[in-house]
Coordinates of C-alpha atoms in Angstrom, one line a residue:
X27 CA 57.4 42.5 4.6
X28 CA 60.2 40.2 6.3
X29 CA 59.5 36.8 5.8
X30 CA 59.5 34.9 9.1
X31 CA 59.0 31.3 9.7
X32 CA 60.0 28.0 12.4
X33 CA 59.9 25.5 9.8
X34 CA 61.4 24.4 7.1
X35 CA 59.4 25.8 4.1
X36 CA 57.9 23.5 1.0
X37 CA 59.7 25.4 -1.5
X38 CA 62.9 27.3 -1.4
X39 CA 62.8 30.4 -4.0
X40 CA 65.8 32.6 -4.9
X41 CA 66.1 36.5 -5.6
X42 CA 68.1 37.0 -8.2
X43 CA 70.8 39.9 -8.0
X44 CA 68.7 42.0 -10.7
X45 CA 65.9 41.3 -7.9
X46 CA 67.0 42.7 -4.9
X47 CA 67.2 46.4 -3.9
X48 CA 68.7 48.1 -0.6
X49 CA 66.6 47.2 2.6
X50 CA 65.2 44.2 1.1
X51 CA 65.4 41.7 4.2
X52 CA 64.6 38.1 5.2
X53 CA 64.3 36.2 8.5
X54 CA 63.7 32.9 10.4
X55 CA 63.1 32.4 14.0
X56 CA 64.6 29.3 15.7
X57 CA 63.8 28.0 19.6
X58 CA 67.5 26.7 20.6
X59 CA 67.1 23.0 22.3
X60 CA 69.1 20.5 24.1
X61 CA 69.1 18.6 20.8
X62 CA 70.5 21.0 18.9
X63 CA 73.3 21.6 21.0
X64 CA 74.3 18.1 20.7
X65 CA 73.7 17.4 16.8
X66 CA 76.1 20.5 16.4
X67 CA 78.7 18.9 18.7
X68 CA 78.0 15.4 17.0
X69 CA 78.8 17.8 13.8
X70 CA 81.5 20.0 14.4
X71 CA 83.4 18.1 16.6
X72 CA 83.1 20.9 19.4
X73 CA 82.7 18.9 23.1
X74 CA 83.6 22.1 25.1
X75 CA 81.8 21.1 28.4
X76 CA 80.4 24.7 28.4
X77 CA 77.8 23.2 25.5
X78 CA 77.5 20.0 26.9
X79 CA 78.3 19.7 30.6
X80 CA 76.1 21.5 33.0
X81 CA 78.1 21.1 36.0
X82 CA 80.6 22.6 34.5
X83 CA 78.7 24.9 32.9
X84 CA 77.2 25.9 36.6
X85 CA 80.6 27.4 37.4
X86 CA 81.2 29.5 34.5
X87 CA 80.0 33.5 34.4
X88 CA 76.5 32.4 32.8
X89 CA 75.5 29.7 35.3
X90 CA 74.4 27.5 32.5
X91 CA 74.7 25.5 29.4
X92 CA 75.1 28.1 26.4
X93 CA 74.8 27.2 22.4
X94 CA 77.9 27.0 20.5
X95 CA 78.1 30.9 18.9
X96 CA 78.6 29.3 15.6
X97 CA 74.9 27.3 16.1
X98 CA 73.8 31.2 15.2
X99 CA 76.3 31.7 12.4
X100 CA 74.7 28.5 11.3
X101 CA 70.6 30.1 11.3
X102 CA 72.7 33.1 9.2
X103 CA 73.7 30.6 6.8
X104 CA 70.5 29.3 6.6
X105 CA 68.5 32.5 5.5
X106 CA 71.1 33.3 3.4
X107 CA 70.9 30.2 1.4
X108 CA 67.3 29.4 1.4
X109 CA 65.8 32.7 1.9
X110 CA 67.8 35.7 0.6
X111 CA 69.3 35.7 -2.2
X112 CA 68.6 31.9 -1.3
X113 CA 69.6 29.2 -3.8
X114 CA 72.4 29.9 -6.0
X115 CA 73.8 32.1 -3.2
X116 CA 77.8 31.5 -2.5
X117 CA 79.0 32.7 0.3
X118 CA 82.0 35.1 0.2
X119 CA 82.6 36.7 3.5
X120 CA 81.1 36.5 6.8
X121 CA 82.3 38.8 10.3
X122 CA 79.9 37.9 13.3
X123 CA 80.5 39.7 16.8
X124 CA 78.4 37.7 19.9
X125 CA 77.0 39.8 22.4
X126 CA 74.9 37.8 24.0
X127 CA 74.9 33.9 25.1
X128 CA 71.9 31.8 23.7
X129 CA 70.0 29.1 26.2
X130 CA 68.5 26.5 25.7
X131 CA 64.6 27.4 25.4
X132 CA 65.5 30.8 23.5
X133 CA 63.8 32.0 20.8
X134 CA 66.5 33.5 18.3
X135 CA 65.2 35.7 15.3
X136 CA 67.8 35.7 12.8
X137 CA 67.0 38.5 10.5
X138 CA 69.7 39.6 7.4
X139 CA 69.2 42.8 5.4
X140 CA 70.7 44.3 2.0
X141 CA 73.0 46.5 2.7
X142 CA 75.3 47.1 -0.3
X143 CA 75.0 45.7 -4.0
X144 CA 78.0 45.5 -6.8
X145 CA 75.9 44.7 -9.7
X146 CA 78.5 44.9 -12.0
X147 CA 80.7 41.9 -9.8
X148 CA 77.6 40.6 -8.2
X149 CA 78.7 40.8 -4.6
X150 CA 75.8 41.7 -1.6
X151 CA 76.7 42.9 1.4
X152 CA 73.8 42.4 4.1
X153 CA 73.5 42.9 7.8
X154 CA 72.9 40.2 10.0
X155 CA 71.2 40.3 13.3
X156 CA 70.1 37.7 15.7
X157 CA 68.1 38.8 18.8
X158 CA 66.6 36.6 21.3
X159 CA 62.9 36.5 22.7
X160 CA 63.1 39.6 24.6
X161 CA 64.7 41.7 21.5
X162 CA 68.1 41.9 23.2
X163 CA 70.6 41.3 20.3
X164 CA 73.0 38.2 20.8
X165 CA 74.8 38.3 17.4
X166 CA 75.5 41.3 15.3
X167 CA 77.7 41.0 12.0
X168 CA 78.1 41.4 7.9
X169 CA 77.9 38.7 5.7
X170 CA 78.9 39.1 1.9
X171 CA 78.0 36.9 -1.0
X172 CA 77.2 36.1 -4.5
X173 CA 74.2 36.5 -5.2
X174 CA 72.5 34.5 -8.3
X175 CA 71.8 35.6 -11.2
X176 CA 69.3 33.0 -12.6
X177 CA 65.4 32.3 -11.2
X178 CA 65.8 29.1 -9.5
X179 CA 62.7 27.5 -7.6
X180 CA 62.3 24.0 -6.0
X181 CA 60.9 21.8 -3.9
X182 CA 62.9 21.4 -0.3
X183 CA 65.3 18.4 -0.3
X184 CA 64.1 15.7 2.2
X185 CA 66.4 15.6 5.1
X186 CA 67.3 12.4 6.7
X187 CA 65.8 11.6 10.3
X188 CA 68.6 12.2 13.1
X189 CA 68.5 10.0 16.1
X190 CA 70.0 11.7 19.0
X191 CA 70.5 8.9 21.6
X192 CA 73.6 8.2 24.0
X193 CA 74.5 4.3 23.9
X194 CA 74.1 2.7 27.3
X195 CA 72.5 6.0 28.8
X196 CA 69.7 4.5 30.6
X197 CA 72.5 1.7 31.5
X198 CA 74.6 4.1 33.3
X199 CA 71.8 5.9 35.3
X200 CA 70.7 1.9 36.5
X201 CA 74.7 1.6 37.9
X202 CA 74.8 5.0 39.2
X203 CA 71.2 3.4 41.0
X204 CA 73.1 0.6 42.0
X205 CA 76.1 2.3 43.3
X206 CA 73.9 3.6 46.8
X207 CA 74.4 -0.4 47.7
X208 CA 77.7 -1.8 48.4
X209 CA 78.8 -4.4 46.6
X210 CA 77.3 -7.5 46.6
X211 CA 79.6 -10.8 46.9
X212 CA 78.9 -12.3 43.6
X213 CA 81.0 -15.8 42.5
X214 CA 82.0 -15.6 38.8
X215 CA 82.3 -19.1 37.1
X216 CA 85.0 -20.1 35.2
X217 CA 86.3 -16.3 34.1
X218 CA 89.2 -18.2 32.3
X219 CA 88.8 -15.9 28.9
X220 CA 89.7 -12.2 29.1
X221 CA 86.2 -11.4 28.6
X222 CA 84.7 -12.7 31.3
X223 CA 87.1 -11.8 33.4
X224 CA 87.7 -8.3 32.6
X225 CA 83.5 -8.0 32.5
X226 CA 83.9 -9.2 36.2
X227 CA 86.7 -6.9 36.8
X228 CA 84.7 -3.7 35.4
X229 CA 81.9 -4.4 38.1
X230 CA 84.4 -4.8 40.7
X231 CA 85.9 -1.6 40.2
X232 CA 82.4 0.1 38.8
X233 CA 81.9 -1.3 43.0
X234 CA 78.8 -3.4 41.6
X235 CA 80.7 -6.6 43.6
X236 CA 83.1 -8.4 45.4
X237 CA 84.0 -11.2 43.1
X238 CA 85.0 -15.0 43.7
X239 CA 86.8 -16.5 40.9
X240 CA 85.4 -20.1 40.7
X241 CA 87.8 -22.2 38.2
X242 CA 90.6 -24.1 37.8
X243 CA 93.4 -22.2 39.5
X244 CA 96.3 -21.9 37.1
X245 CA 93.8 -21.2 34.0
X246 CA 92.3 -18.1 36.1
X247 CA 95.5 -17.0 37.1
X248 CA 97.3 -17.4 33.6
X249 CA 94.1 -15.7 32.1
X250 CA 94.7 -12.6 34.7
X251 CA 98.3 -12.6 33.9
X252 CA 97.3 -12.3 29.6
X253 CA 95.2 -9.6 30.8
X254 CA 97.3 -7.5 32.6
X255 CA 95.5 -7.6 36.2
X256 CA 96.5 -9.0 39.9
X257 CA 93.6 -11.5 41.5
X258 CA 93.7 -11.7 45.2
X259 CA 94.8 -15.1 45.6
X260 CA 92.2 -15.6 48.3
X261 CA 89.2 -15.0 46.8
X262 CA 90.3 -17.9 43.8
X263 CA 88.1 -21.0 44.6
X264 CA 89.9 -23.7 42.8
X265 CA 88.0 -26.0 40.9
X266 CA 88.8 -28.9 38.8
X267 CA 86.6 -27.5 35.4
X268 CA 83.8 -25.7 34.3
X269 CA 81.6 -28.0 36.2
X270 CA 82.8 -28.4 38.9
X271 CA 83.3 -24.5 39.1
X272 CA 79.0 -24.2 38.7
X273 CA 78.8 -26.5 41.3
X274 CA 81.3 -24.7 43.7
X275 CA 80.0 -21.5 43.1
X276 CA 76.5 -22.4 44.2
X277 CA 78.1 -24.2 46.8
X278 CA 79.3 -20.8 47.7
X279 CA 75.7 -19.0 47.9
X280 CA 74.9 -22.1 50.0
X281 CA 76.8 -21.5 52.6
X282 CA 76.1 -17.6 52.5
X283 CA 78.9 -16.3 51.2
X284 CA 77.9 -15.4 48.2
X285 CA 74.6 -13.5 46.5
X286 CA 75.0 -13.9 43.3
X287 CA 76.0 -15.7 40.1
X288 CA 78.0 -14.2 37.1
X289 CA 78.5 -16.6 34.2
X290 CA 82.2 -16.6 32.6
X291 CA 83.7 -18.8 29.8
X292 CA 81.1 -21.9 30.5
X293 CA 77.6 -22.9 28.7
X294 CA 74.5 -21.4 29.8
X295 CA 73.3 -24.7 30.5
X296 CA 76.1 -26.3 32.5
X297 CA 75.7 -23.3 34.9
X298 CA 72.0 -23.7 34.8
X299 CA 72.7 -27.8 35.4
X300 CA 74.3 -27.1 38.7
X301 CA 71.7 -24.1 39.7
X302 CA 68.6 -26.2 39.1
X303 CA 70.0 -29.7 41.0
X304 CA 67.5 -30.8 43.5
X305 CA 69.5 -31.6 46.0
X306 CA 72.6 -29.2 45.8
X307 CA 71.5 -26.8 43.9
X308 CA 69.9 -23.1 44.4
X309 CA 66.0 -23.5 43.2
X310 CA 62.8 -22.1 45.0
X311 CA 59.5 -22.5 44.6
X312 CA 59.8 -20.0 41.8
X313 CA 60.3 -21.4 37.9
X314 CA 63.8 -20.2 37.0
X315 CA 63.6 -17.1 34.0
X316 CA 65.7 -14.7 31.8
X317 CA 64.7 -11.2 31.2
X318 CA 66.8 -9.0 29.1
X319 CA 66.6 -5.2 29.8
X320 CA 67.1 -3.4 26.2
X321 CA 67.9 0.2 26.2
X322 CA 66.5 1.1 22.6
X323 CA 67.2 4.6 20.9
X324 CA 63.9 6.3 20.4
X325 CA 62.5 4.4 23.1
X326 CA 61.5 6.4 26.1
X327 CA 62.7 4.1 28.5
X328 CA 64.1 0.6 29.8
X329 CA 62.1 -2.5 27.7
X330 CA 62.4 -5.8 29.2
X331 CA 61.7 -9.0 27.2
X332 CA 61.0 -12.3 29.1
X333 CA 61.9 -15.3 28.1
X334 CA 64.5 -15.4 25.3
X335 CA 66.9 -17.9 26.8
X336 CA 65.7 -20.4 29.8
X337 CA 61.6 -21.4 28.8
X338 CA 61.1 -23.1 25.4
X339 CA 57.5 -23.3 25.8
X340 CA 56.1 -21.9 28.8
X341 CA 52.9 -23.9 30.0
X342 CA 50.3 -21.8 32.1
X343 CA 52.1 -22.4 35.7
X344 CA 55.3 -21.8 34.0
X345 CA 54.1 -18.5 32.0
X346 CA 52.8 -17.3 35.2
X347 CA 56.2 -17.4 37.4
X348 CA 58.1 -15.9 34.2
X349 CA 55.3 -13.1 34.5
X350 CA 55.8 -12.7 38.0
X351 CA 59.7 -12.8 37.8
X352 CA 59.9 -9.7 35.4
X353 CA 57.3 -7.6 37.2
X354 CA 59.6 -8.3 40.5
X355 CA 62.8 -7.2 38.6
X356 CA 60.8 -4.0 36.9
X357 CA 59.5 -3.1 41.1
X358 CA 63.2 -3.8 42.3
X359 CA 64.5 -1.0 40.0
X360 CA 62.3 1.5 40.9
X361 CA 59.4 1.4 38.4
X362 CA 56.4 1.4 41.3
X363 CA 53.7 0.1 38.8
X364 CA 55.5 -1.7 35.8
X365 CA 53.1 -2.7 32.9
X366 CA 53.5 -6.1 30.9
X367 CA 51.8 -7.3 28.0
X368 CA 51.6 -10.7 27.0
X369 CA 52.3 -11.1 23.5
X370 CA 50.4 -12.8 20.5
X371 CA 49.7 -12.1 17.4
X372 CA 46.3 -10.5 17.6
X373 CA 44.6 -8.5 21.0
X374 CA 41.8 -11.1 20.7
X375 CA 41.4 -14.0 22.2
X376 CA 41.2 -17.2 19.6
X377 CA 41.3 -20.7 19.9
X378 CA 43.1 -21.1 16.7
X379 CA 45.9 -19.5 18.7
X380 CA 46.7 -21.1 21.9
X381 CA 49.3 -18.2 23.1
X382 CA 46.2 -15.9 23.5
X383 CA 44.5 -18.5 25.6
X384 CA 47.4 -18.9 27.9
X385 CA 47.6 -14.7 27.6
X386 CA 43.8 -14.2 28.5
X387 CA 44.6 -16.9 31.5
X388 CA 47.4 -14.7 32.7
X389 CA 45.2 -11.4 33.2
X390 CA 43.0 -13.6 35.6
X391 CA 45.6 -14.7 37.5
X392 CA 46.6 -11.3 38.0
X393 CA 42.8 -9.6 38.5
X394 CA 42.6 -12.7 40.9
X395 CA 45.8 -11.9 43.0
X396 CA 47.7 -15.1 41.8
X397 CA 50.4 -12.4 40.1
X398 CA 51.0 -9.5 42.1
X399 CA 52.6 -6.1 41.4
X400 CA 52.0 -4.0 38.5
X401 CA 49.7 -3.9 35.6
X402 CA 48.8 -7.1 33.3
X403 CA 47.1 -7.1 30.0
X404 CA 47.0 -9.7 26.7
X405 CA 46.4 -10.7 24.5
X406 CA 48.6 -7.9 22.6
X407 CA 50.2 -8.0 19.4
X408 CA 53.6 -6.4 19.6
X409 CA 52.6 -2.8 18.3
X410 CA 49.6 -2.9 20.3
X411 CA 51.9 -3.7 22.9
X412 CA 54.5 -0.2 22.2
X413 CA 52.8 2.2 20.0
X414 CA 50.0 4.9 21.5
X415 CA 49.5 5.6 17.9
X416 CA 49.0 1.6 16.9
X417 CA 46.6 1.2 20.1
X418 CA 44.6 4.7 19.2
X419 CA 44.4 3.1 15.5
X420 CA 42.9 0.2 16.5
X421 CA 40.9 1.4 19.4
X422 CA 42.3 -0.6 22.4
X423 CA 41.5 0.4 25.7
X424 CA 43.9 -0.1 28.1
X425 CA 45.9 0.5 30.9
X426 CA 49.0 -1.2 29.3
X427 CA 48.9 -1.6 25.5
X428 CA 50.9 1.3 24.4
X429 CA 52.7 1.9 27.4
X430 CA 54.1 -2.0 27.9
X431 CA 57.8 -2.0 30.2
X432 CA 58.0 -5.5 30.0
X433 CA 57.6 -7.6 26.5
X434 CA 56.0 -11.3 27.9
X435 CA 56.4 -13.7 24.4
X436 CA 54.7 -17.0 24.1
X437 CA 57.7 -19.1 23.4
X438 CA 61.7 -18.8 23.4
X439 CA 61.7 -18.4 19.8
X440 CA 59.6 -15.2 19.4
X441 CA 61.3 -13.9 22.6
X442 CA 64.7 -14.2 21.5
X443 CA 64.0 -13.3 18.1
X444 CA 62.4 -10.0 19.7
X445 CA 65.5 -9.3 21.0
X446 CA 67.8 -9.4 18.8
X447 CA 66.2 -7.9 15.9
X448 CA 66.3 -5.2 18.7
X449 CA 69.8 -5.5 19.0
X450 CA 70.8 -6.2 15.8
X451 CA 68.3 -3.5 13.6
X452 CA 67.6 -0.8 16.0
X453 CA 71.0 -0.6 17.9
X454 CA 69.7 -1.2 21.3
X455 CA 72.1 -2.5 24.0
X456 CA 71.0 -5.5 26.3
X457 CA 72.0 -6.6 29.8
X458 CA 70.1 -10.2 30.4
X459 CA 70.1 -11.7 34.4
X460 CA 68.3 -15.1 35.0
X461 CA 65.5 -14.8 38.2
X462 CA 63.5 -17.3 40.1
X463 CA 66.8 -19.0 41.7
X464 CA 68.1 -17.9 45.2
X465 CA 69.7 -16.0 44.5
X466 CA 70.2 -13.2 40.6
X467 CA 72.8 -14.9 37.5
X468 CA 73.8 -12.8 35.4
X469 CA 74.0 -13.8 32.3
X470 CA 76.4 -11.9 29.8
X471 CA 77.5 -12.9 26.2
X472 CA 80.7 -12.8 24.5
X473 CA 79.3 -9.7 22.5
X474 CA 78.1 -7.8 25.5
X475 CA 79.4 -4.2 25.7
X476 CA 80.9 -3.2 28.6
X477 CA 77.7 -0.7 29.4
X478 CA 75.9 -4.0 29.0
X479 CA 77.6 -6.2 31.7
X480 CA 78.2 -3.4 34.0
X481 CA 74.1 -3.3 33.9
X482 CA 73.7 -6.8 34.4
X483 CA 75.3 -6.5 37.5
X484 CA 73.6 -3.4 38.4
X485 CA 70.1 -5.4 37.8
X486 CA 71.6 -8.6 40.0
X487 CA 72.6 -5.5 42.4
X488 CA 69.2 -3.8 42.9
X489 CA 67.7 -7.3 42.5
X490 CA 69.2 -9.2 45.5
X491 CA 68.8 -5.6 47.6
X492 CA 64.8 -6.0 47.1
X493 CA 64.8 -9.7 48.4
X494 CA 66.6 -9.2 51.3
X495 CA 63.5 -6.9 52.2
X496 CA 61.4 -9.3 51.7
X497 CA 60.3 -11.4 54.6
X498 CA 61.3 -14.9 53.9

């Protein structure tokens, strides 16, 4: 009997050349998926849009995306190798005709048979034959080998895990969001490194906004000049330093003309300084908070963590608005009923640690309408607060552990440390704005990709669009 199987087997076990007689066949069935397509292009090097691209492929005489032909030469391989002969087996020769394009969501049974055998030389020549799920064949072809001569059986090597993610994916489809809104006037502070103002210039052209370069004159100018671009003189609001360009930028959202902040080459804080000033400055009755959006590979979608840069220790009051700020955001970008979890380090509350008290006081505010919008739960420990499986081994019942969006640590510390092992050990990317103002600042770093700053002003984008529906 063929041997037919899905999955890698245990054991791999040859047939040696003094084994194998005419006929004798093996075989493996494969279902082709997205993910395949890719990890072969990530392989070989092949990017031809009709693998990859399905627009294009739309337009081409099969109407859809198609497997690379050698992704089947590849299943031959396989069988031959592990299967029959299987280990010891070198390859020789190999002539493959394609009939037939392969879909995603095929079945293909790849099936090779003996078909000649040289024992004096030890060359086999077998048939090969893929057919997809409705027995139409869709490669045809010959394959000669060496086959072994020696009994070899062993345990399957342990492959590594592949991660198939796109960096900034989720970042892109957040711009693309933000591009049905025109741009949004936006004063950058102080853009007088190349950084900050080439991050400015991305979003301009990305049409995320219409910037005002707040800063001394000459430096902003001489900075454009290193860089290669041409600033409308116009929109340049001169001012004397970093300082004084925080102070005249909000002096800009003052007077209306612009609806939004984007830090350049100046401290968080001496922005924040000018922001926060009682008199002159842009607060509400809102506690001013960061969030940083993290696009995380393996993570099914968009995690934000609040707060890793403005709240050292959030009291209650202060906890709350930070709460409130995030689940705003998460509603402005689409997500109808966002789920937070306050963090601890337990799911229960304790006295011996305070951050659940203030956690357990947050879901009452929200059962009692004092937080609107979403779904609030805590005390959660940060696997309780991600993982189905964690929650299911521990038994939690809830609506949000698990299935947290938004990441709500008790302190700075944790928060930021959150964060950047994030970054740092699990490659995600992350685009930080600053909420509770007047008016979204986005926040970028020196080490922000530019998928990274081109979401920070898509989340400031979407952001300022949601307040302006919002009855004032």
């Amino acid at each position: 009997m063929p041997e037919s199987d899905d999955t890698t087997p245990d054991r791999i076990e040859n047939r040696t050349l003094d084994e194998l007689g005419i006929g004798d066949s093996a075989e493996m069935v494969r279902v082709l998926a997205q993910e395949d397509i890719e990890l072969f292009a990530v392989m070989s090097g092949d990017v031809n849009p009709a693998h990859l691209d399905a627009d294009y492929a739309d337009d081409t005489q099969f109407h859809h995306v198609v497997a690379h032909g050698m992704w089947g030469g590849a299943l031959i391989s396989a069988v031959l190798g592990t299967r029959l002969p299987g280990p010891g087996t070198i390859y020789t020769d190999q002539s493959l005709h394609f009939k037939r394009p392969v879909a995603i969501g095929d079945s293909v049974t790849v099936r090779v048979t003996v078909a000649e055998i040289d024992r004096d030389s030890g060359k086999v020549t077998l048939d090969c034959l893929c057919r997809n799920q409705h027995g139409a064949v869709v490669i045809d072809g010959r394959a000669e080998v060496l086959a072994p001569r020696h009994k070899i059986s062993r345990a399957t090597a342990t492959l590594p895990t592949v991660r198939m993610h796109k960096p900034g994916a989720r970042f892109n489809a957040l711009v693309e969001q933000a591009h049905e809104l025109p741009p949004m006037p936006t004063a950058v502070v102080h853009p007088c490194d190349s950084l900050s103002l080439l991050g400015a210039i991305q979003a301009q052209q990305a049409g995320l906004i219409e910037p005002f370069w707040v800063g001394p004159r000459a430096k902003i100018e001489a900075t454009a000049s290193d860089a290669g671009v041409t600033l409308e003189t116009d929109r340049i609001i001169d001012a004397a330093h970093s300082h004084g360009a925080a102070e005249a930028a909000v002096a800009l959202v003052r007077e209306g003309r612009a609806e939004a902040l984007m830090k350049g080459k100046l401290h968080t804080d001496e922005l924040l300084e000018a922001v926060l000033d009682r008199d002159a400055g842009l607060r509400t009755e809102r506690r001013l908070s960061h969030v940083f959006a993290l696009d995380v590979p393996d993570h099914e979608r968009l995690l934000f963590i609040t707060d890793a840069a403005i709240n050292i220790a959030p009291d209650l009051p202060t906890l709350a608005d930070i709460v409130q700020n995030a689940l705003d955001l998460a509603i402005a970008l689409g997500i109808e009923t966002p789920r937070a979890a306050i963090l601890s380090a337990v799911e229960t509350v304790t006295s011996k640690l305070p951050s659940t008290l203030l956690a357990a006081s947050i879901c009452k505010m929200h059962d009692r309408g004092q937080i609107t919008g979403g779904l609030v739960d805590g005390p959660l420990a940060f696997d309780n607060a991600i993982s189905p499986e964690a929650v299911k081994a521990k038994g939690i019942t809830s609506d949000v552990a698990g299935l947290a969006d938004i990441l709500v640590a008790p302190n700075l510390e944790s928060a930021n440390m959150i964060s950047k092992q994030l970054i740092h050990l699990a490659d995600a990317e992350a685009a930080g704005v600053a909420l509770g103002a007047r008016v979204p600042i986005m926040l970028t770093s020196r080490s922000d990709s530019v998928a990274a700053r081109l979401a920070s002003a898509a989340l400031a984008r979407l952001l300022a669009a949601a307040d302006a529906k919002v009855p004032a």
